[in-house]
Amino acid sequence: MSPLDINLADLIARLDEELPGADDLARISEARLRAQTLSDLGDQLIDHYVSKAKRSGASWTEIGDAIGVSKQAAQQRHAPNPFERFTNLNRHSIVLAQEAARTHKHDFIGTEHMLLGLLGEPRGLAYEVLVGKAESEQRVRDAIEEAMPPAGKKAPRGHIAFRPESKEAIEQALRASADLGHDWVGTEHTLLGLIRVEESPAAQILRNLGFTSDELHETVRTEIAERLAVRDER
């Protein structure tokens, strides 16, 4: 008996129903994307219970035994989610980055898409810093669009992967938060992460807009300190 109320016939039927006019090669591509999505969901399911087990005091050796892998493999595969400390606004910017990639028919999430995601969240500090420096949202948007790769032939379905430089930018955002002594990762930290990946498209866009890494770091530090001071006075 299957532990899930789903089977191969259901998956095939649904794909065929949703792509009635597609040829077999197109269906292979779509099936691959859906398989990746299912795999990602499965990993997230395991991560959910790994996190619960860790909070309950289970060791990595015990968790590895439960998964069927070594202690080291369990630690490597189920390290904390890099987005765990992201604020809701910053998580939303990542969703917007994915949608920007889809809109431009790109099968990857680049740093330029992440920059668009930040620009799409006007409640975030990154938006204020970007627009304040450039003096208009449109100028930032035009700079990003100018650097954007040519559109693909069709919008990708399902999972869209981060490019290596985008993954590095996320890691740099975590480091920027730690450098500033913050226990959250906001849009401002992602902005810092993007400019720290010096060879990335986003970093080049930011430099063209007049940003430098050191100046941006100081701007973020000052803005956060002022906001915390105002909050403490209330």
PDB file of C-alpha atoms in Angstrom, residues 15-224:
ATOM      1  CA  LEU A  15       0.227  16.174 -17.335  1.00  0.00           C
ATOM      2  CA  ASP A  16      -1.605  14.964 -20.457  1.00  0.00           C
ATOM      3  CA  GLU A  17      -4.704  16.903 -19.452  1.00  0.00           C
ATOM      4  CA  GLU A  18      -2.792  20.130 -18.874  1.00  0.00           C
ATOM      5  CA  LEU A  19      -0.744  19.861 -22.094  1.00  0.00           C
ATOM      6  CA  PRO A  20      -3.249  18.464 -24.601  1.00  0.00           C
ATOM      7  CA  GLY A  21      -1.484  19.799 -27.702  1.00  0.00           C
ATOM      8  CA  ALA A  22       2.110  19.117 -26.677  1.00  0.00           C
ATOM      9  CA  ASP A  23       4.308  16.565 -28.420  1.00  0.00           C
ATOM     10  CA  ASP A  24       6.213  13.842 -26.583  1.00  0.00           C
ATOM     11  CA  LEU A  25       9.451  15.859 -26.377  1.00  0.00           C
ATOM     12  CA  ALA A  26       7.650  18.803 -24.774  1.00  0.00           C
ATOM     13  CA  ARG A  27       6.068  16.404 -22.305  1.00  0.00           C
ATOM     14  CA  ILE A  28       9.482  14.982 -21.424  1.00  0.00           C
ATOM     15  CA  SER A  29      10.708  18.491 -20.558  1.00  0.00           C
ATOM     16  CA  GLU A  30       7.621  19.174 -18.460  1.00  0.00           C
ATOM     17  CA  ALA A  31       7.899  15.780 -16.746  1.00  0.00           C
ATOM     18  CA  ARG A  32      11.516  16.558 -15.814  1.00  0.00           C
ATOM     19  CA  LEU A  33      10.494  19.870 -14.245  1.00  0.00           C
ATOM     20  CA  ARG A  34       7.688  18.248 -12.296  1.00  0.00           C
ATOM     21  CA  ALA A  35       9.996  15.472 -11.122  1.00  0.00           C
ATOM     22  CA  GLN A  36      12.386  18.143  -9.814  1.00  0.00           C
ATOM     23  CA  THR A  37       9.529  19.874  -8.019  1.00  0.00           C
ATOM     24  CA  LEU A  38       8.443  16.593  -6.427  1.00  0.00           C
ATOM     25  CA  SER A  39      12.013  15.920  -5.377  1.00  0.00           C
ATOM     26  CA  ASP A  40      12.301  19.384  -3.840  1.00  0.00           C
ATOM     27  CA  LEU A  41       9.051  18.889  -1.939  1.00  0.00           C
ATOM     28  CA  GLY A  42      10.289  15.547  -0.670  1.00  0.00           C
ATOM     29  CA  ASP A  43      13.496  17.165   0.595  1.00  0.00           C
ATOM     30  CA  GLN A  44      11.472  19.895   2.298  1.00  0.00           C
ATOM     31  CA  LEU A  45       9.269  17.260   3.949  1.00  0.00           C
ATOM     32  CA  ILE A  46      12.308  15.492   5.364  1.00  0.00           C
ATOM     33  CA  ASP A  47      13.884  18.820   6.397  1.00  0.00           C
ATOM     34  CA  HIS A  48      10.715  19.685   8.311  1.00  0.00           C
ATOM     35  CA  TYR A  49      10.950  16.572  10.472  1.00  0.00           C
ATOM     36  CA  VAL A  50      14.724  16.797  10.785  1.00  0.00           C
ATOM     37  CA  SER A  51      14.287  20.290  12.260  1.00  0.00           C
ATOM     38  CA  LYS A  52      11.659  18.993  14.696  1.00  0.00           C
ATOM     39  CA  ALA A  53      13.924  16.103  15.708  1.00  0.00           C
ATOM     40  CA  LYS A  54      16.867  18.461  16.299  1.00  0.00           C
ATOM     41  CA  ARG A  55      14.713  20.740  18.467  1.00  0.00           C
ATOM     42  CA  SER A  56      13.647  17.666  20.441  1.00  0.00           C
ATOM     43  CA  GLY A  57      17.280  16.808  21.141  1.00  0.00           C
ATOM     44  CA  ALA A  58      18.016  14.107  18.543  1.00  0.00           C
ATOM     45  CA  SER A  59      21.652  13.764  17.511  1.00  0.00           C
ATOM     46  CA  TRP A  60      22.874  13.839  13.900  1.00  0.00           C
ATOM     47  CA  THR A  61      23.863  10.190  14.297  1.00  0.00           C
ATOM     48  CA  GLU A  62      20.274   9.271  15.228  1.00  0.00           C
ATOM     49  CA  ILE A  63      18.861  11.382  12.407  1.00  0.00           C
ATOM     50  CA  GLY A  64      21.287   9.808   9.936  1.00  0.00           C
ATOM     51  CA  ASP A  65      20.170   6.350  11.063  1.00  0.00           C
ATOM     52  CA  ALA A  66      16.521   7.325  10.564  1.00  0.00           C
ATOM     53  CA  ILE A  67      17.220   8.583   7.042  1.00  0.00           C
ATOM     54  CA  GLY A  68      19.549   5.724   6.206  1.00  0.00           C
ATOM     55  CA  VAL A  69      22.718   7.755   5.702  1.00  0.00           C
ATOM     56  CA  SER A  70      25.822   8.569   7.724  1.00  0.00           C
ATOM     57  CA  LYS A  71      25.949  11.303  10.351  1.00  0.00           C
ATOM     58  CA  GLN A  72      28.090  13.450   8.033  1.00  0.00           C
ATOM     59  CA  ALA A  73      25.729  13.005   5.078  1.00  0.00           C
ATOM     60  CA  ALA A  74      22.732  13.925   7.215  1.00  0.00           C
ATOM     61  CA  GLN A  75      24.448  17.130   8.372  1.00  0.00           C
ATOM     62  CA  GLN A  76      25.426  18.093   4.832  1.00  0.00           C
ATOM     63  CA  ARG A  77      22.028  17.357   3.266  1.00  0.00           C
ATOM     64  CA  HIS A  78      19.889  18.839   6.008  1.00  0.00           C
ATOM     65  CA  ALA A  79      21.774  21.910   7.150  1.00  0.00           C
ATOM     66  CA  PRO A  80      19.524  24.830   8.155  1.00  0.00           C
ATOM     67  CA  ASN A  81      17.508  26.375   5.324  1.00  0.00           C
ATOM     68  CA  PRO A  82      19.407  29.435   4.039  1.00  0.00           C
ATOM     69  CA  PHE A  83      16.092  31.325   3.954  1.00  0.00           C
ATOM     70  CA  GLU A  84      15.191  30.443   7.549  1.00  0.00           C
ATOM     71  CA  ARG A  85      16.232  33.852   8.917  1.00  0.00           C
ATOM     72  CA  PHE A  86      14.944  35.802   5.920  1.00  0.00           C
ATOM     73  CA  THR A  87      12.270  38.358   6.760  1.00  0.00           C
ATOM     74  CA  ASN A  88       8.873  38.013   5.104  1.00  0.00           C
ATOM     75  CA  LEU A  89       9.676  40.965   2.844  1.00  0.00           C
ATOM     76  CA  ASN A  90      12.953  39.365   1.797  1.00  0.00           C
ATOM     77  CA  ARG A  91      11.313  36.015   1.129  1.00  0.00           C
ATOM     78  CA  HIS A  92       8.777  37.830  -0.997  1.00  0.00           C
ATOM     79  CA  SER A  93      11.607  39.428  -2.975  1.00  0.00           C
ATOM     80  CA  ILE A  94      12.948  35.939  -3.745  1.00  0.00           C
ATOM     81  CA  VAL A  95       9.499  34.879  -4.981  1.00  0.00           C
ATOM     82  CA  LEU A  96       9.423  37.996  -7.149  1.00  0.00           C
ATOM     83  CA  ALA A  97      12.885  37.121  -8.491  1.00  0.00           C
ATOM     84  CA  GLN A  98      11.595  33.717  -9.556  1.00  0.00           C
ATOM     85  CA  GLU A  99       8.601  35.324 -11.249  1.00  0.00           C
ATOM     86  CA  ALA A 100      10.901  37.812 -12.986  1.00  0.00           C
ATOM     87  CA  ALA A 101      12.882  34.887 -14.403  1.00  0.00           C
ATOM     88  CA  ARG A 102       9.665  33.236 -15.556  1.00  0.00           C
ATOM     89  CA  THR A 103       8.371  36.469 -17.104  1.00  0.00           C
ATOM     90  CA  HIS A 104      11.608  36.893 -19.064  1.00  0.00           C
ATOM     91  CA  LYS A 105      11.400  33.212 -20.072  1.00  0.00           C
ATOM     92  CA  HIS A 106      14.699  32.373 -18.386  1.00  0.00           C
ATOM     93  CA  ASP A 107      15.320  28.913 -16.942  1.00  0.00           C
ATOM     94  CA  PHE A 108      17.539  30.284 -14.164  1.00  0.00           C
ATOM     95  CA  ILE A 109      17.369  32.839 -11.361  1.00  0.00           C
ATOM     96  CA  GLY A 110      20.266  35.243 -11.805  1.00  0.00           C
ATOM     97  CA  THR A 111      21.441  38.071  -9.607  1.00  0.00           C
ATOM     98  CA  GLU A 112      19.728  40.474 -12.006  1.00  0.00           C
ATOM     99  CA  HIS A 113      16.400  38.764 -11.258  1.00  0.00           C
ATOM    100  CA  MET A 114      17.115  39.047  -7.531  1.00  0.00           C
ATOM    101  CA  LEU A 115      17.716  42.779  -7.970  1.00  0.00           C
ATOM    102  CA  LEU A 116      14.365  43.070  -9.736  1.00  0.00           C
ATOM    103  CA  GLY A 117      12.819  41.167  -6.844  1.00  0.00           C
ATOM    104  CA  LEU A 118      14.169  43.736  -4.376  1.00  0.00           C
ATOM    105  CA  LEU A 119      12.828  46.543  -6.536  1.00  0.00           C
ATOM    106  CA  GLY A 120       9.431  44.855  -6.518  1.00  0.00           C
ATOM    107  CA  GLU A 121       9.171  45.053  -2.712  1.00  0.00           C
ATOM    108  CA  PRO A 122       8.763  48.798  -1.957  1.00  0.00           C
ATOM    109  CA  ARG A 123       8.294  48.123   1.778  1.00  0.00           C
ATOM    110  CA  GLY A 124      11.868  46.851   2.060  1.00  0.00           C
ATOM    111  CA  LEU A 125      14.889  48.925   3.021  1.00  0.00           C
ATOM    112  CA  ALA A 126      16.705  47.775  -0.131  1.00  0.00           C
ATOM    113  CA  TYR A 127      14.058  49.516  -2.253  1.00  0.00           C
ATOM    114  CA  GLU A 128      14.529  52.766  -0.324  1.00  0.00           C
ATOM    115  CA  VAL A 129      18.307  52.593  -0.683  1.00  0.00           C
ATOM    116  CA  LEU A 130      18.145  51.780  -4.395  1.00  0.00           C
ATOM    117  CA  VAL A 131      15.647  54.482  -5.289  1.00  0.00           C
ATOM    118  CA  GLY A 132      17.261  57.030  -2.967  1.00  0.00           C
ATOM    119  CA  LYS A 133      20.625  56.631  -4.705  1.00  0.00           C
ATOM    120  CA  ALA A 134      19.288  56.437  -8.259  1.00  0.00           C
ATOM    121  CA  GLU A 135      16.669  59.146  -7.594  1.00  0.00           C
ATOM    122  CA  SER A 136      13.945  57.141  -9.358  1.00  0.00           C
ATOM    123  CA  GLU A 137      12.657  53.589  -9.464  1.00  0.00           C
ATOM    124  CA  GLN A 138      12.485  53.717 -13.258  1.00  0.00           C
ATOM    125  CA  ARG A 139      16.189  54.435 -13.557  1.00  0.00           C
ATOM    126  CA  VAL A 140      17.007  51.323 -11.538  1.00  0.00           C
ATOM    127  CA  ARG A 141      14.502  49.247 -13.485  1.00  0.00           C
ATOM    128  CA  ASP A 142      15.881  50.454 -16.825  1.00  0.00           C
ATOM    129  CA  ALA A 143      19.446  49.611 -15.748  1.00  0.00           C
ATOM    130  CA  ILE A 144      18.401  46.086 -14.809  1.00  0.00           C
ATOM    131  CA  GLU A 145      16.393  45.527 -17.987  1.00  0.00           C
ATOM    132  CA  GLU A 146      19.312  46.760 -20.103  1.00  0.00           C
ATOM    133  CA  ALA A 147      21.591  44.152 -18.513  1.00  0.00           C
ATOM    134  CA  MET A 148      19.025  41.349 -18.730  1.00  0.00           C
ATOM    135  CA  PRO A 149      19.882  38.435 -21.075  1.00  0.00           C
ATOM    136  CA  PRO A 150      17.663  37.934 -24.158  1.00  0.00           C
ATOM    137  CA  ALA A 151      14.304  36.341 -23.420  1.00  0.00           C
ATOM    138  CA  GLY A 152      13.960  32.605 -23.932  1.00  0.00           C
ATOM    139  CA  LYS A 153      11.499  30.957 -26.288  1.00  0.00           C
ATOM    140  CA  LYS A 154       8.941  30.005 -23.665  1.00  0.00           C
ATOM    141  CA  ALA A 155       8.343  30.516 -19.977  1.00  0.00           C
ATOM    142  CA  PRO A 156       9.713  27.646 -17.850  1.00  0.00           C
ATOM    143  CA  ARG A 157       7.350  25.588 -15.724  1.00  0.00           C
ATOM    144  CA  GLY A 158       7.949  24.220 -12.262  1.00  0.00           C
ATOM    145  CA  HIS A 159      11.279  24.583 -10.490  1.00  0.00           C
ATOM    146  CA  ILE A 160      13.691  27.345 -11.575  1.00  0.00           C
ATOM    147  CA  ALA A 161      17.237  26.940 -10.261  1.00  0.00           C
ATOM    148  CA  PHE A 162      19.485  29.650  -8.844  1.00  0.00           C
ATOM    149  CA  ARG A 163      22.669  30.344 -10.763  1.00  0.00           C
ATOM    150  CA  PRO A 164      25.914  29.763  -8.811  1.00  0.00           C
ATOM    151  CA  GLU A 165      26.481  33.509  -8.388  1.00  0.00           C
ATOM    152  CA  SER A 166      22.941  33.870  -7.028  1.00  0.00           C
ATOM    153  CA  LYS A 167      23.608  31.156  -4.458  1.00  0.00           C
ATOM    154  CA  GLU A 168      26.800  32.977  -3.521  1.00  0.00           C
ATOM    155  CA  ALA A 169      24.846  36.231  -3.156  1.00  0.00           C
ATOM    156  CA  ILE A 170      22.486  34.513  -0.713  1.00  0.00           C
ATOM    157  CA  GLU A 171      25.471  33.251   1.281  1.00  0.00           C
ATOM    158  CA  GLN A 172      26.936  36.750   1.251  1.00  0.00           C
ATOM    159  CA  ALA A 173      23.608  38.151   2.483  1.00  0.00           C
ATOM    160  CA  LEU A 174      23.816  35.811   5.483  1.00  0.00           C
ATOM    161  CA  ARG A 175      27.382  36.964   6.132  1.00  0.00           C
ATOM    162  CA  ALA A 176      26.397  40.623   5.791  1.00  0.00           C
ATOM    163  CA  SER A 177      23.725  40.122   8.428  1.00  0.00           C
ATOM    164  CA  ALA A 178      26.249  38.450  10.736  1.00  0.00           C
ATOM    165  CA  ASP A 179      28.840  41.188  10.085  1.00  0.00           C
ATOM    166  CA  LEU A 180      26.323  43.802  11.202  1.00  0.00           C
ATOM    167  CA  GLY A 181      25.326  41.793  14.272  1.00  0.00           C
ATOM    168  CA  HIS A 182      21.746  41.270  13.105  1.00  0.00           C
ATOM    169  CA  ASP A 183      19.644  38.196  13.829  1.00  0.00           C
ATOM    170  CA  TRP A 184      17.545  38.591  10.678  1.00  0.00           C
ATOM    171  CA  VAL A 185      18.267  38.734   6.948  1.00  0.00           C
ATOM    172  CA  GLY A 186      16.351  41.548   5.304  1.00  0.00           C
ATOM    173  CA  THR A 187      16.190  42.947   1.801  1.00  0.00           C
ATOM    174  CA  GLU A 188      19.046  45.270   2.751  1.00  0.00           C
ATOM    175  CA  HIS A 189      21.294  42.285   3.476  1.00  0.00           C
ATOM    176  CA  THR A 190      20.420  40.707   0.138  1.00  0.00           C
ATOM    177  CA  LEU A 191      21.372  43.983  -1.546  1.00  0.00           C
ATOM    178  CA  LEU A 192      24.721  43.837   0.255  1.00  0.00           C
ATOM    179  CA  GLY A 193      25.095  40.200  -0.783  1.00  0.00           C
ATOM    180  CA  LEU A 194      24.524  41.087  -4.436  1.00  0.00           C
ATOM    181  CA  ILE A 195      27.192  43.796  -4.592  1.00  0.00           C
ATOM    182  CA  ARG A 196      29.683  41.554  -2.776  1.00  0.00           C
ATOM    183  CA  VAL A 197      29.586  39.032  -5.656  1.00  0.00           C
ATOM    184  CA  GLU A 198      31.741  41.362  -7.716  1.00  0.00           C
ATOM    185  CA  GLU A 199      31.583  39.593 -11.078  1.00  0.00           C
ATOM    186  CA  SER A 200      27.807  39.169 -11.043  1.00  0.00           C
ATOM    187  CA  PRO A 201      25.449  41.136 -13.306  1.00  0.00           C
ATOM    188  CA  ALA A 202      23.750  42.706 -10.264  1.00  0.00           C
ATOM    189  CA  ALA A 203      27.052  43.969  -8.865  1.00  0.00           C
ATOM    190  CA  GLN A 204      27.879  45.560 -12.213  1.00  0.00           C
ATOM    191  CA  ILE A 205      24.443  47.197 -12.356  1.00  0.00           C
ATOM    192  CA  LEU A 206      24.872  48.571  -8.844  1.00  0.00           C
ATOM    193  CA  ARG A 207      28.329  49.943  -9.623  1.00  0.00           C
ATOM    194  CA  ASN A 208      26.940  51.614 -12.752  1.00  0.00           C
ATOM    195  CA  LEU A 209      24.312  53.256 -10.540  1.00  0.00           C
ATOM    196  CA  GLY A 210      27.070  54.668  -8.349  1.00  0.00           C
ATOM    197  CA  PHE A 211      27.104  52.169  -5.488  1.00  0.00           C
ATOM    198  CA  THR A 212      30.232  50.815  -3.842  1.00  0.00           C
ATOM    199  CA  SER A 213      30.317  47.902  -1.441  1.00  0.00           C
ATOM    200  CA  ASP A 214      31.783  49.892   1.447  1.00  0.00           C
ATOM    201  CA  GLU A 215      29.394  52.826   1.009  1.00  0.00           C
ATOM    202  CA  LEU A 216      26.400  50.502   0.770  1.00  0.00           C
ATOM    203  CA  HIS A 217      27.480  48.660   3.915  1.00  0.00           C
ATOM    204  CA  GLU A 218      27.734  51.949   5.814  1.00  0.00           C
ATOM    205  CA  THR A 219      24.370  53.156   4.486  1.00  0.00           C
ATOM    206  CA  VAL A 220      22.642  49.990   5.630  1.00  0.00           C
ATOM    207  CA  ARG A 221      24.370  50.086   9.016  1.00  0.00           C
ATOM    208  CA  THR A 222      23.324  53.695   9.574  1.00  0.00           C
ATOM    209  CA  GLU A 223      19.735  53.214   8.402  1.00  0.00           C
ATOM    210  CA  ILE A 224      19.220  50.171  10.627  1.00  0.00           C
TER     211      ILE A 224
END
